[in-house]
PDB file of N, CA and C in Angstrom:
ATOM      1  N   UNK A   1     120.366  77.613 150.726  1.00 44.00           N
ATOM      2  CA  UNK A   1     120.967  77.508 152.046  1.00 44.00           C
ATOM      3  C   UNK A   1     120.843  76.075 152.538  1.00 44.00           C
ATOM      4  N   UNK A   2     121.614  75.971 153.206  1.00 46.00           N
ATOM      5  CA  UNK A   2     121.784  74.346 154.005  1.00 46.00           C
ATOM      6  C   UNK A   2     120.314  73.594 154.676  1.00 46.00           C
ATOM      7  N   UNK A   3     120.247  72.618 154.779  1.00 48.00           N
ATOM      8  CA  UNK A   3     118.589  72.229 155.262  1.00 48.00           C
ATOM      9  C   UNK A   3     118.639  72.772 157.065  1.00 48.00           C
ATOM     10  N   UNK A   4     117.657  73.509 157.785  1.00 47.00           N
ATOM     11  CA  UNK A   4     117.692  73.544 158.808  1.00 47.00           C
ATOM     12  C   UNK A   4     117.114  72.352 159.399  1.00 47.00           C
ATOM     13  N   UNK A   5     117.551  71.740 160.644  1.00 43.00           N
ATOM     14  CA  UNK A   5     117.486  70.718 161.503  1.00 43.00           C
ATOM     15  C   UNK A   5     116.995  70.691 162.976  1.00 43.00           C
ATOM     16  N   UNK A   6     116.148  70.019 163.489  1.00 44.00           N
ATOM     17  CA  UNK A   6     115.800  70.503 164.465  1.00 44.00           C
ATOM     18  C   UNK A   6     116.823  69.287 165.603  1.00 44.00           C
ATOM     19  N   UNK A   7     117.298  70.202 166.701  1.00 44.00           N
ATOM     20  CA  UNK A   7     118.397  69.449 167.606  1.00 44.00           C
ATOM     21  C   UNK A   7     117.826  70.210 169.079  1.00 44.00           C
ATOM     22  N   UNK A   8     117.516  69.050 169.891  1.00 44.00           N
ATOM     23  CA  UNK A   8     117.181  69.558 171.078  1.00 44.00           C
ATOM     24  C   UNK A   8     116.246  70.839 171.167  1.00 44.00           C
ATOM     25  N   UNK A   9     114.876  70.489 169.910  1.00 40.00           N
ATOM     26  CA  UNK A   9     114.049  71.364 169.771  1.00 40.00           C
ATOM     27  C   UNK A   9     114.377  72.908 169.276  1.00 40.00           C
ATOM     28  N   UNK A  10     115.601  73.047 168.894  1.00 42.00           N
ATOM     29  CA  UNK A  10     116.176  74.234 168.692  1.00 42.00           C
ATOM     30  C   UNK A  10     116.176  73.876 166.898  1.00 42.00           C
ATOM     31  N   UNK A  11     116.293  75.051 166.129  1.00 42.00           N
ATOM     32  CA  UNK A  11     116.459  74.561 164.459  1.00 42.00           C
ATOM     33  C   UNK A  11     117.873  75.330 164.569  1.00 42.00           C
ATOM     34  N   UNK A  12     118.545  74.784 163.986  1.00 41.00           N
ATOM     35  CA  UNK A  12     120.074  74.666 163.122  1.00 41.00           C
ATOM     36  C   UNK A  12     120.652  74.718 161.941  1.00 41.00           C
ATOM     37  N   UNK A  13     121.649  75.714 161.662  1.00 59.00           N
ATOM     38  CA  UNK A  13     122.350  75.430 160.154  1.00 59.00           C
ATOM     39  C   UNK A  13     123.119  74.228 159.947  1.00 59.00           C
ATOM     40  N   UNK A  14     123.178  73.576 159.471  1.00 56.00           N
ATOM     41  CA  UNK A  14     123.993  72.179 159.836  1.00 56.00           C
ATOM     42  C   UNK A  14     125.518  72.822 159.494  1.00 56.00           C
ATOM     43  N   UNK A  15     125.659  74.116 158.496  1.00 51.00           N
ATOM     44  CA  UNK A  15     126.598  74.604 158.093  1.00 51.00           C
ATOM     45  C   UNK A  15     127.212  75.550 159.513  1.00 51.00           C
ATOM     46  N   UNK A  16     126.668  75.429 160.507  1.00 58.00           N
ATOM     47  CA  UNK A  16     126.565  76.336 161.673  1.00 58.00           C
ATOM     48  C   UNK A  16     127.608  75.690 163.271  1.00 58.00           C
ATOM     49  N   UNK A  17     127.475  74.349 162.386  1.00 64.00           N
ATOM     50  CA  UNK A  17     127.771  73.448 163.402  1.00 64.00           C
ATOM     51  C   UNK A  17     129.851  73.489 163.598  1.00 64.00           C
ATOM     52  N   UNK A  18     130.334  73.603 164.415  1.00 70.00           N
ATOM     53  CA  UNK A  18     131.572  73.721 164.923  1.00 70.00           C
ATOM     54  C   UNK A  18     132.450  72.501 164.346  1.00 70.00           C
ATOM     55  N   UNK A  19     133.466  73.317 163.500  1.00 71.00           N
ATOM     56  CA  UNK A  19     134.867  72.112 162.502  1.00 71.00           C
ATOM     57  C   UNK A  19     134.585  71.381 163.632  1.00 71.00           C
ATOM     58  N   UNK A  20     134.535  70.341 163.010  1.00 75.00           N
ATOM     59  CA  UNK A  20     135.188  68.854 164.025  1.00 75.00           C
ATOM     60  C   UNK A  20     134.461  68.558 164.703  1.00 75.00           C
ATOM     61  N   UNK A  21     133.355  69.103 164.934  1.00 83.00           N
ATOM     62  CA  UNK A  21     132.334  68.441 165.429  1.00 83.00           C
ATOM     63  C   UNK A  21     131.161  67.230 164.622  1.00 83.00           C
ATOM     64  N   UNK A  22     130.834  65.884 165.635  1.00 88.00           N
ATOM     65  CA  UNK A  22     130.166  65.321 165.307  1.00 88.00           C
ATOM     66  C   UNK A  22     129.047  65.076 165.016  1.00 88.00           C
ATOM     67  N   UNK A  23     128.529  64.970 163.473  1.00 88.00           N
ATOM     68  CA  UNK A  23     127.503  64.977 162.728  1.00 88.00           C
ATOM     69  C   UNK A  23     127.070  63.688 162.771  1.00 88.00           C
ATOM     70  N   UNK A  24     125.876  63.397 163.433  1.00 88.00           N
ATOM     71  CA  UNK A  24     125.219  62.151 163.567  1.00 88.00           C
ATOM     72  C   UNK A  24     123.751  61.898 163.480  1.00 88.00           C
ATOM     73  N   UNK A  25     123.303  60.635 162.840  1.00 91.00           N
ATOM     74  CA  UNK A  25     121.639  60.627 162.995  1.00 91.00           C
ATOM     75  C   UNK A  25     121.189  61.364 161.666  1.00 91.00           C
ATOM     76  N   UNK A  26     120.370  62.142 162.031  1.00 92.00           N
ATOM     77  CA  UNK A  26     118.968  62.218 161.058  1.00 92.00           C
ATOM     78  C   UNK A  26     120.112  63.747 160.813  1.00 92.00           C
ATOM     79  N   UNK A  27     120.466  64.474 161.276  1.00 92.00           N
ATOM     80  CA  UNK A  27     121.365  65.863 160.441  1.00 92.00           C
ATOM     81  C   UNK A  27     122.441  65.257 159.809  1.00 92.00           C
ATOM     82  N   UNK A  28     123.230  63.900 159.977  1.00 93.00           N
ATOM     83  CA  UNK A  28     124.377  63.559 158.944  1.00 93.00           C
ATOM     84  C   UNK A  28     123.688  63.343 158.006  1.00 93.00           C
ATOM     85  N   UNK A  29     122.004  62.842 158.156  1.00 94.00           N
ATOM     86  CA  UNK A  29     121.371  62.056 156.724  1.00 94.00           C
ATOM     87  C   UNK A  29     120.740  63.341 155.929  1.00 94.00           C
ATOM     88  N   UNK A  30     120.621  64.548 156.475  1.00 95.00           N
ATOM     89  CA  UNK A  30     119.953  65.317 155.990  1.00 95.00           C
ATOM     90  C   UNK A  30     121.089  66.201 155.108  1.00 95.00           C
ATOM     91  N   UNK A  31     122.756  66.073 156.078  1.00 94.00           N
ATOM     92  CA  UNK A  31     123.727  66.817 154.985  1.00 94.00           C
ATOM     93  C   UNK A  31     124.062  65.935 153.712  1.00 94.00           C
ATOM     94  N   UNK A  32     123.674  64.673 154.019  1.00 95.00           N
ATOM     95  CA  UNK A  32     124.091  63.335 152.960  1.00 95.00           C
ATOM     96  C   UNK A  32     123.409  63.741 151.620  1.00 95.00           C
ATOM     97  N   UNK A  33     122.475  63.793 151.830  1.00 96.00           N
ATOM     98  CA  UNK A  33     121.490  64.069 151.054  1.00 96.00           C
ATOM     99  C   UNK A  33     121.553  65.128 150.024  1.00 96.00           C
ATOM    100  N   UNK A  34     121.657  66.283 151.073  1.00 96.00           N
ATOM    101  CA  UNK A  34     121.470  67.346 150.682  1.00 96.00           C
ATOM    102  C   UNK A  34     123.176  67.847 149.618  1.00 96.00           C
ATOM    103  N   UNK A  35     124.835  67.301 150.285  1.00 96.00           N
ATOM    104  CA  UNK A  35     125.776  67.103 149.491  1.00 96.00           C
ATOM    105  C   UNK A  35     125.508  66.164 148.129  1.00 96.00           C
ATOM    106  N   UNK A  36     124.800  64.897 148.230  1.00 96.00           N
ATOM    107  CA  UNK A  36     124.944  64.088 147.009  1.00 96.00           C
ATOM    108  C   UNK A  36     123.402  64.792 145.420  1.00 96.00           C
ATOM    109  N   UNK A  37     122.817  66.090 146.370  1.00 96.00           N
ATOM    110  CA  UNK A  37     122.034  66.676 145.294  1.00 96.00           C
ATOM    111  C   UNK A  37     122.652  67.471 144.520  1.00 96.00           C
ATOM    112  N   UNK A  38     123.876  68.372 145.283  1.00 96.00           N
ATOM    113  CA  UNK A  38     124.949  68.900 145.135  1.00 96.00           C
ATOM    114  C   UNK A  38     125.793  68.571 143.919  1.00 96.00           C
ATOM    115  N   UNK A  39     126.480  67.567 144.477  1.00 96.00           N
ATOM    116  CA  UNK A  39     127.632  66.941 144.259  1.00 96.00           C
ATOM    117  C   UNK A  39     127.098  66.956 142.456  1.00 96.00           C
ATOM    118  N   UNK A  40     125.950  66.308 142.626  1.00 95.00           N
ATOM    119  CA  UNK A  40     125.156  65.509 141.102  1.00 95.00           C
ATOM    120  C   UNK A  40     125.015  66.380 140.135  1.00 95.00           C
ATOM    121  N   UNK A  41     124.824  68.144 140.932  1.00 95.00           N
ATOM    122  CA  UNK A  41     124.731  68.978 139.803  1.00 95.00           C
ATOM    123  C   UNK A  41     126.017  69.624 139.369  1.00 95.00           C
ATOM    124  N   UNK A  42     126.818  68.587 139.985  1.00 94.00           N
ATOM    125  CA  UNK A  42     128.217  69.306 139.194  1.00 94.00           C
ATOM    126  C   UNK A  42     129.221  69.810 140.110  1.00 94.00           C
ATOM    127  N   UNK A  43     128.682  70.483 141.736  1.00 95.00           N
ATOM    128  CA  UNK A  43     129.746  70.782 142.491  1.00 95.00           C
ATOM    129  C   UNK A  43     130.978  69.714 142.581  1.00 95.00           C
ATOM    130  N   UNK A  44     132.301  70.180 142.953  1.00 95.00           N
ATOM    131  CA  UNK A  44     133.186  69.380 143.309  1.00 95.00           C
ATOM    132  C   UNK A  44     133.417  69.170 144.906  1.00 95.00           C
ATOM    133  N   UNK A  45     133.694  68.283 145.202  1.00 95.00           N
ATOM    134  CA  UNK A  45     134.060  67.774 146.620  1.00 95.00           C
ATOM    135  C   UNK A  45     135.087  69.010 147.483  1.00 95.00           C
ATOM    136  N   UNK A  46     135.970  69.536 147.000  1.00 95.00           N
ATOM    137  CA  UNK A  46     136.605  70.527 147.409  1.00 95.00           C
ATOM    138  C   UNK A  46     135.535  71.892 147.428  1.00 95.00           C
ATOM    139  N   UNK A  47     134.375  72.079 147.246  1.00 96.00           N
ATOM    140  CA  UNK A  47     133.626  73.229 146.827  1.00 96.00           C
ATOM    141  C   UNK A  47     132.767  73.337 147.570  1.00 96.00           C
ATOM    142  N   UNK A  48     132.153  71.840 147.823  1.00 96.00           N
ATOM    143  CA  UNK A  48     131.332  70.921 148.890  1.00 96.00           C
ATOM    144  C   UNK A  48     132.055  71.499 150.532  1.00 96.00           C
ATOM    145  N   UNK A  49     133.051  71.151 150.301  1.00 95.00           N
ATOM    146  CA  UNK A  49     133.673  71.032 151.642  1.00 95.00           C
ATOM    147  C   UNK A  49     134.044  72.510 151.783  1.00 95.00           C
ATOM    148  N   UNK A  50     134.256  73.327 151.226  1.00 95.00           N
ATOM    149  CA  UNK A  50     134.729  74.651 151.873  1.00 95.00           C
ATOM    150  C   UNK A  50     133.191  75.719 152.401  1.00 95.00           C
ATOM    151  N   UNK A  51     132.298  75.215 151.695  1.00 94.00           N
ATOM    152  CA  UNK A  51     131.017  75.780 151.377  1.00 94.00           C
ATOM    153  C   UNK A  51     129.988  75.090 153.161  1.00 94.00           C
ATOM    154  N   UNK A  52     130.836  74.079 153.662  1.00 92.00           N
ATOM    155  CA  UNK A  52     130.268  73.050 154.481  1.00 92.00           C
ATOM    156  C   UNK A  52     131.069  73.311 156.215  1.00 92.00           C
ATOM    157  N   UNK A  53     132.593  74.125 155.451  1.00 92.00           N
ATOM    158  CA  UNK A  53     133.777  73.743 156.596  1.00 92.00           C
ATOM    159  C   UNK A  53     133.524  72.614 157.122  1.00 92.00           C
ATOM    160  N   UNK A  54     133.516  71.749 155.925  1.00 94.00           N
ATOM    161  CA  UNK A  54     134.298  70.429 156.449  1.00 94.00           C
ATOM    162  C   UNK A  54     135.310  70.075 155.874  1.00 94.00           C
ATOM    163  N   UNK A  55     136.540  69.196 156.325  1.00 94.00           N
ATOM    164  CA  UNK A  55     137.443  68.344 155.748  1.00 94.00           C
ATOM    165  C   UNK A  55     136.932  67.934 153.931  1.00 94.00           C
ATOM    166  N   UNK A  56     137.333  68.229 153.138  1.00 95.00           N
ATOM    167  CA  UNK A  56     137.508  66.993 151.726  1.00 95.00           C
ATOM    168  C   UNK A  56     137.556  65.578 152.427  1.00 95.00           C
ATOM    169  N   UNK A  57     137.941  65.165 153.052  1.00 95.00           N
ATOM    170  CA  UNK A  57     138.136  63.452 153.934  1.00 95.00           C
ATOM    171  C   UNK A  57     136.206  63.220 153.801  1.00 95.00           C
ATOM    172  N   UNK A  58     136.223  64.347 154.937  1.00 95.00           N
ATOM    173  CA  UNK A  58     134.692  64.283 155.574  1.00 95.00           C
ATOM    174  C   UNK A  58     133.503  64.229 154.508  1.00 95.00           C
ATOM    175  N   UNK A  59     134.243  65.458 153.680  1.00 96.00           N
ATOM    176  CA  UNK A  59     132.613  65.075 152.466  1.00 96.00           C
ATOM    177  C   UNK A  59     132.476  64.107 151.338  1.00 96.00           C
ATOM    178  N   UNK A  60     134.126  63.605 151.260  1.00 97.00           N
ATOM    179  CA  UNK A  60     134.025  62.613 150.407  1.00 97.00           C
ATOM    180  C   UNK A  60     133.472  61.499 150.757  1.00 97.00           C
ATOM    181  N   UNK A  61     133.799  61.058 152.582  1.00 96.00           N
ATOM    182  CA  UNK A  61     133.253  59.933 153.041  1.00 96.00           C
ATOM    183  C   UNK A  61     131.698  59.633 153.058  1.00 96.00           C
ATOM    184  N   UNK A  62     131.151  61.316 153.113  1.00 96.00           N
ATOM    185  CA  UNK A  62     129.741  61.250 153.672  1.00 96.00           C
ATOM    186  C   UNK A  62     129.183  60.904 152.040  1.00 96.00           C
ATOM    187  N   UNK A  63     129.707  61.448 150.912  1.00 97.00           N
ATOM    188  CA  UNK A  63     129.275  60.894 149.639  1.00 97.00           C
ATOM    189  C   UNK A  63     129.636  59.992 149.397  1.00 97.00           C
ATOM    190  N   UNK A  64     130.279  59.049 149.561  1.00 96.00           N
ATOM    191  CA  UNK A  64     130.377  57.628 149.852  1.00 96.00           C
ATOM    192  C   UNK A  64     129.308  56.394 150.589  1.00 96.00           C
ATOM    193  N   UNK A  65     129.495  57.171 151.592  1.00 94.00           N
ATOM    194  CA  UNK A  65     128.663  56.497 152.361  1.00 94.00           C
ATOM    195  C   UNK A  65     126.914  56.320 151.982  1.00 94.00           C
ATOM    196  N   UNK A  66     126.572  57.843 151.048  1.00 94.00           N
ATOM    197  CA  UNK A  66     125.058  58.002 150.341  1.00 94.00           C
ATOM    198  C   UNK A  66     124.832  57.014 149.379  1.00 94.00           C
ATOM    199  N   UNK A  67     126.440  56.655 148.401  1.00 94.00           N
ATOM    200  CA  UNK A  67     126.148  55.929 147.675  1.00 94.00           C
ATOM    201  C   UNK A  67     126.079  56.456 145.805  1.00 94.00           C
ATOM    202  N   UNK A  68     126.883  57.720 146.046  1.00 94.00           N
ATOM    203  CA  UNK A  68     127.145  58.526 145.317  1.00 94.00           C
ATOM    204  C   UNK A  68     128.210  57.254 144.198  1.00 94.00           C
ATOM    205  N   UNK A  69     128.179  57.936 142.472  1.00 93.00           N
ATOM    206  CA  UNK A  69     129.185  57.329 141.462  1.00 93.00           C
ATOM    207  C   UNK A  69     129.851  58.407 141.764  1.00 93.00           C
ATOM    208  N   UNK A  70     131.128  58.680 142.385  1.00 94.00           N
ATOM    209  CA  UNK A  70     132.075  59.504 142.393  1.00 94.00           C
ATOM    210  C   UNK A  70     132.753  59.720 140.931  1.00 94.00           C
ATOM    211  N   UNK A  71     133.413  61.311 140.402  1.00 92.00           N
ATOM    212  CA  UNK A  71     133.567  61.330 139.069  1.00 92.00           C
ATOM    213  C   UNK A  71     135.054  61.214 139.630  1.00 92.00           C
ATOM    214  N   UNK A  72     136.179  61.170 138.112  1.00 89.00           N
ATOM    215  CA  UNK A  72     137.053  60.902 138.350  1.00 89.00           C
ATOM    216  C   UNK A  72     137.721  62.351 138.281  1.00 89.00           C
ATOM    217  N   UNK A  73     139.331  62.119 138.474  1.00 83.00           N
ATOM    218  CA  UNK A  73     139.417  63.214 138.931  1.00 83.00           C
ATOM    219  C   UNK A  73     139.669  64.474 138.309  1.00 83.00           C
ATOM    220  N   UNK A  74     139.754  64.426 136.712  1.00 77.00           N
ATOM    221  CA  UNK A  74     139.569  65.730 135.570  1.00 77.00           C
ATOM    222  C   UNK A  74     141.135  66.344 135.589  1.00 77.00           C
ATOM    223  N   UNK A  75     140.683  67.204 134.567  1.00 68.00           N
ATOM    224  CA  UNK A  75     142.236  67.884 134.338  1.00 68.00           C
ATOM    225  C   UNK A  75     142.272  67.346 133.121  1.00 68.00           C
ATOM    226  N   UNK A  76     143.475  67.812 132.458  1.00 66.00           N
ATOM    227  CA  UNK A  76     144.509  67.715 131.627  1.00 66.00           C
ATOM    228  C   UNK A  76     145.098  66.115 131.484  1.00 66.00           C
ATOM    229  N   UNK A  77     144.989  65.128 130.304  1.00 66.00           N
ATOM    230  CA  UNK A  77     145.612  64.122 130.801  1.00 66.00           C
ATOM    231  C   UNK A  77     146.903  64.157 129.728  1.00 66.00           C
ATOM    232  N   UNK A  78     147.945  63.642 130.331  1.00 73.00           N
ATOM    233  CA  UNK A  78     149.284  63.539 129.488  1.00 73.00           C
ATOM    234  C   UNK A  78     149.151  62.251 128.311  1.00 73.00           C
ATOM    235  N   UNK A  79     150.008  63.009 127.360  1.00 76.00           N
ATOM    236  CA  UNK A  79     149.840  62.092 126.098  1.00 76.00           C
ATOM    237  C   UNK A  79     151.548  61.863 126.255  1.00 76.00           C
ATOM    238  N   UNK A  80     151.377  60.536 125.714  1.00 76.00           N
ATOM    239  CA  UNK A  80     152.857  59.546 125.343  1.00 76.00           C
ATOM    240  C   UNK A  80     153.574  60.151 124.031  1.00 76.00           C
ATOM    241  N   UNK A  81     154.628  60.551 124.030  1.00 75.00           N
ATOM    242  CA  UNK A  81     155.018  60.517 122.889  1.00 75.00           C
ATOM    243  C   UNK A  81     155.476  59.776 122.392  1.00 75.00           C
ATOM    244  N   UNK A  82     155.698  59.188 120.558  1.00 70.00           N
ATOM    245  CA  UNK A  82     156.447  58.364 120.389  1.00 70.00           C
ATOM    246  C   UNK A  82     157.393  58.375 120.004  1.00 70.00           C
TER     247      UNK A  82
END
């Protein structure tokens, strides 16, 4: 489960917190964290984010911002014919 956070002495799901609302301080660093442990064991950013209700924008930025090697983007790649 998501790390609980303490906000105005109250503890919190960070996963609890309302789309579109702003994640700041010591709970953005604690979802940072807690996405790029994620991310490392293999989740994908789309998996991240539905699991988070956040934007793909949002969790890619916040794994960005941790400092994450982002993988590329997989699939099938097309071959040239000659």
């Amino acid at each position: 489960m998501w790390p609980r956070t303490p906000l105005g002495g109250k503890a919190i799901d960070v996963a609890d917190l309302k789309k579109g609302a702003r994640i700041t301080g010591n709970t953005r660093d604690k979802l940072a964290a807690d996405l790029k442990k994620k991310y490392e064991k293999g989740s994908s950013i789309r998996a991240l984010a539905e699991s988070t209700g956040r934007s793909y924008g949002f969790v890619h930025r916040v794994l960005s911002e941790s400092g994450v090697q982002l993988r590329g983007r997989g699939g099938a790649t097309r071959v040239k014919k000659k």
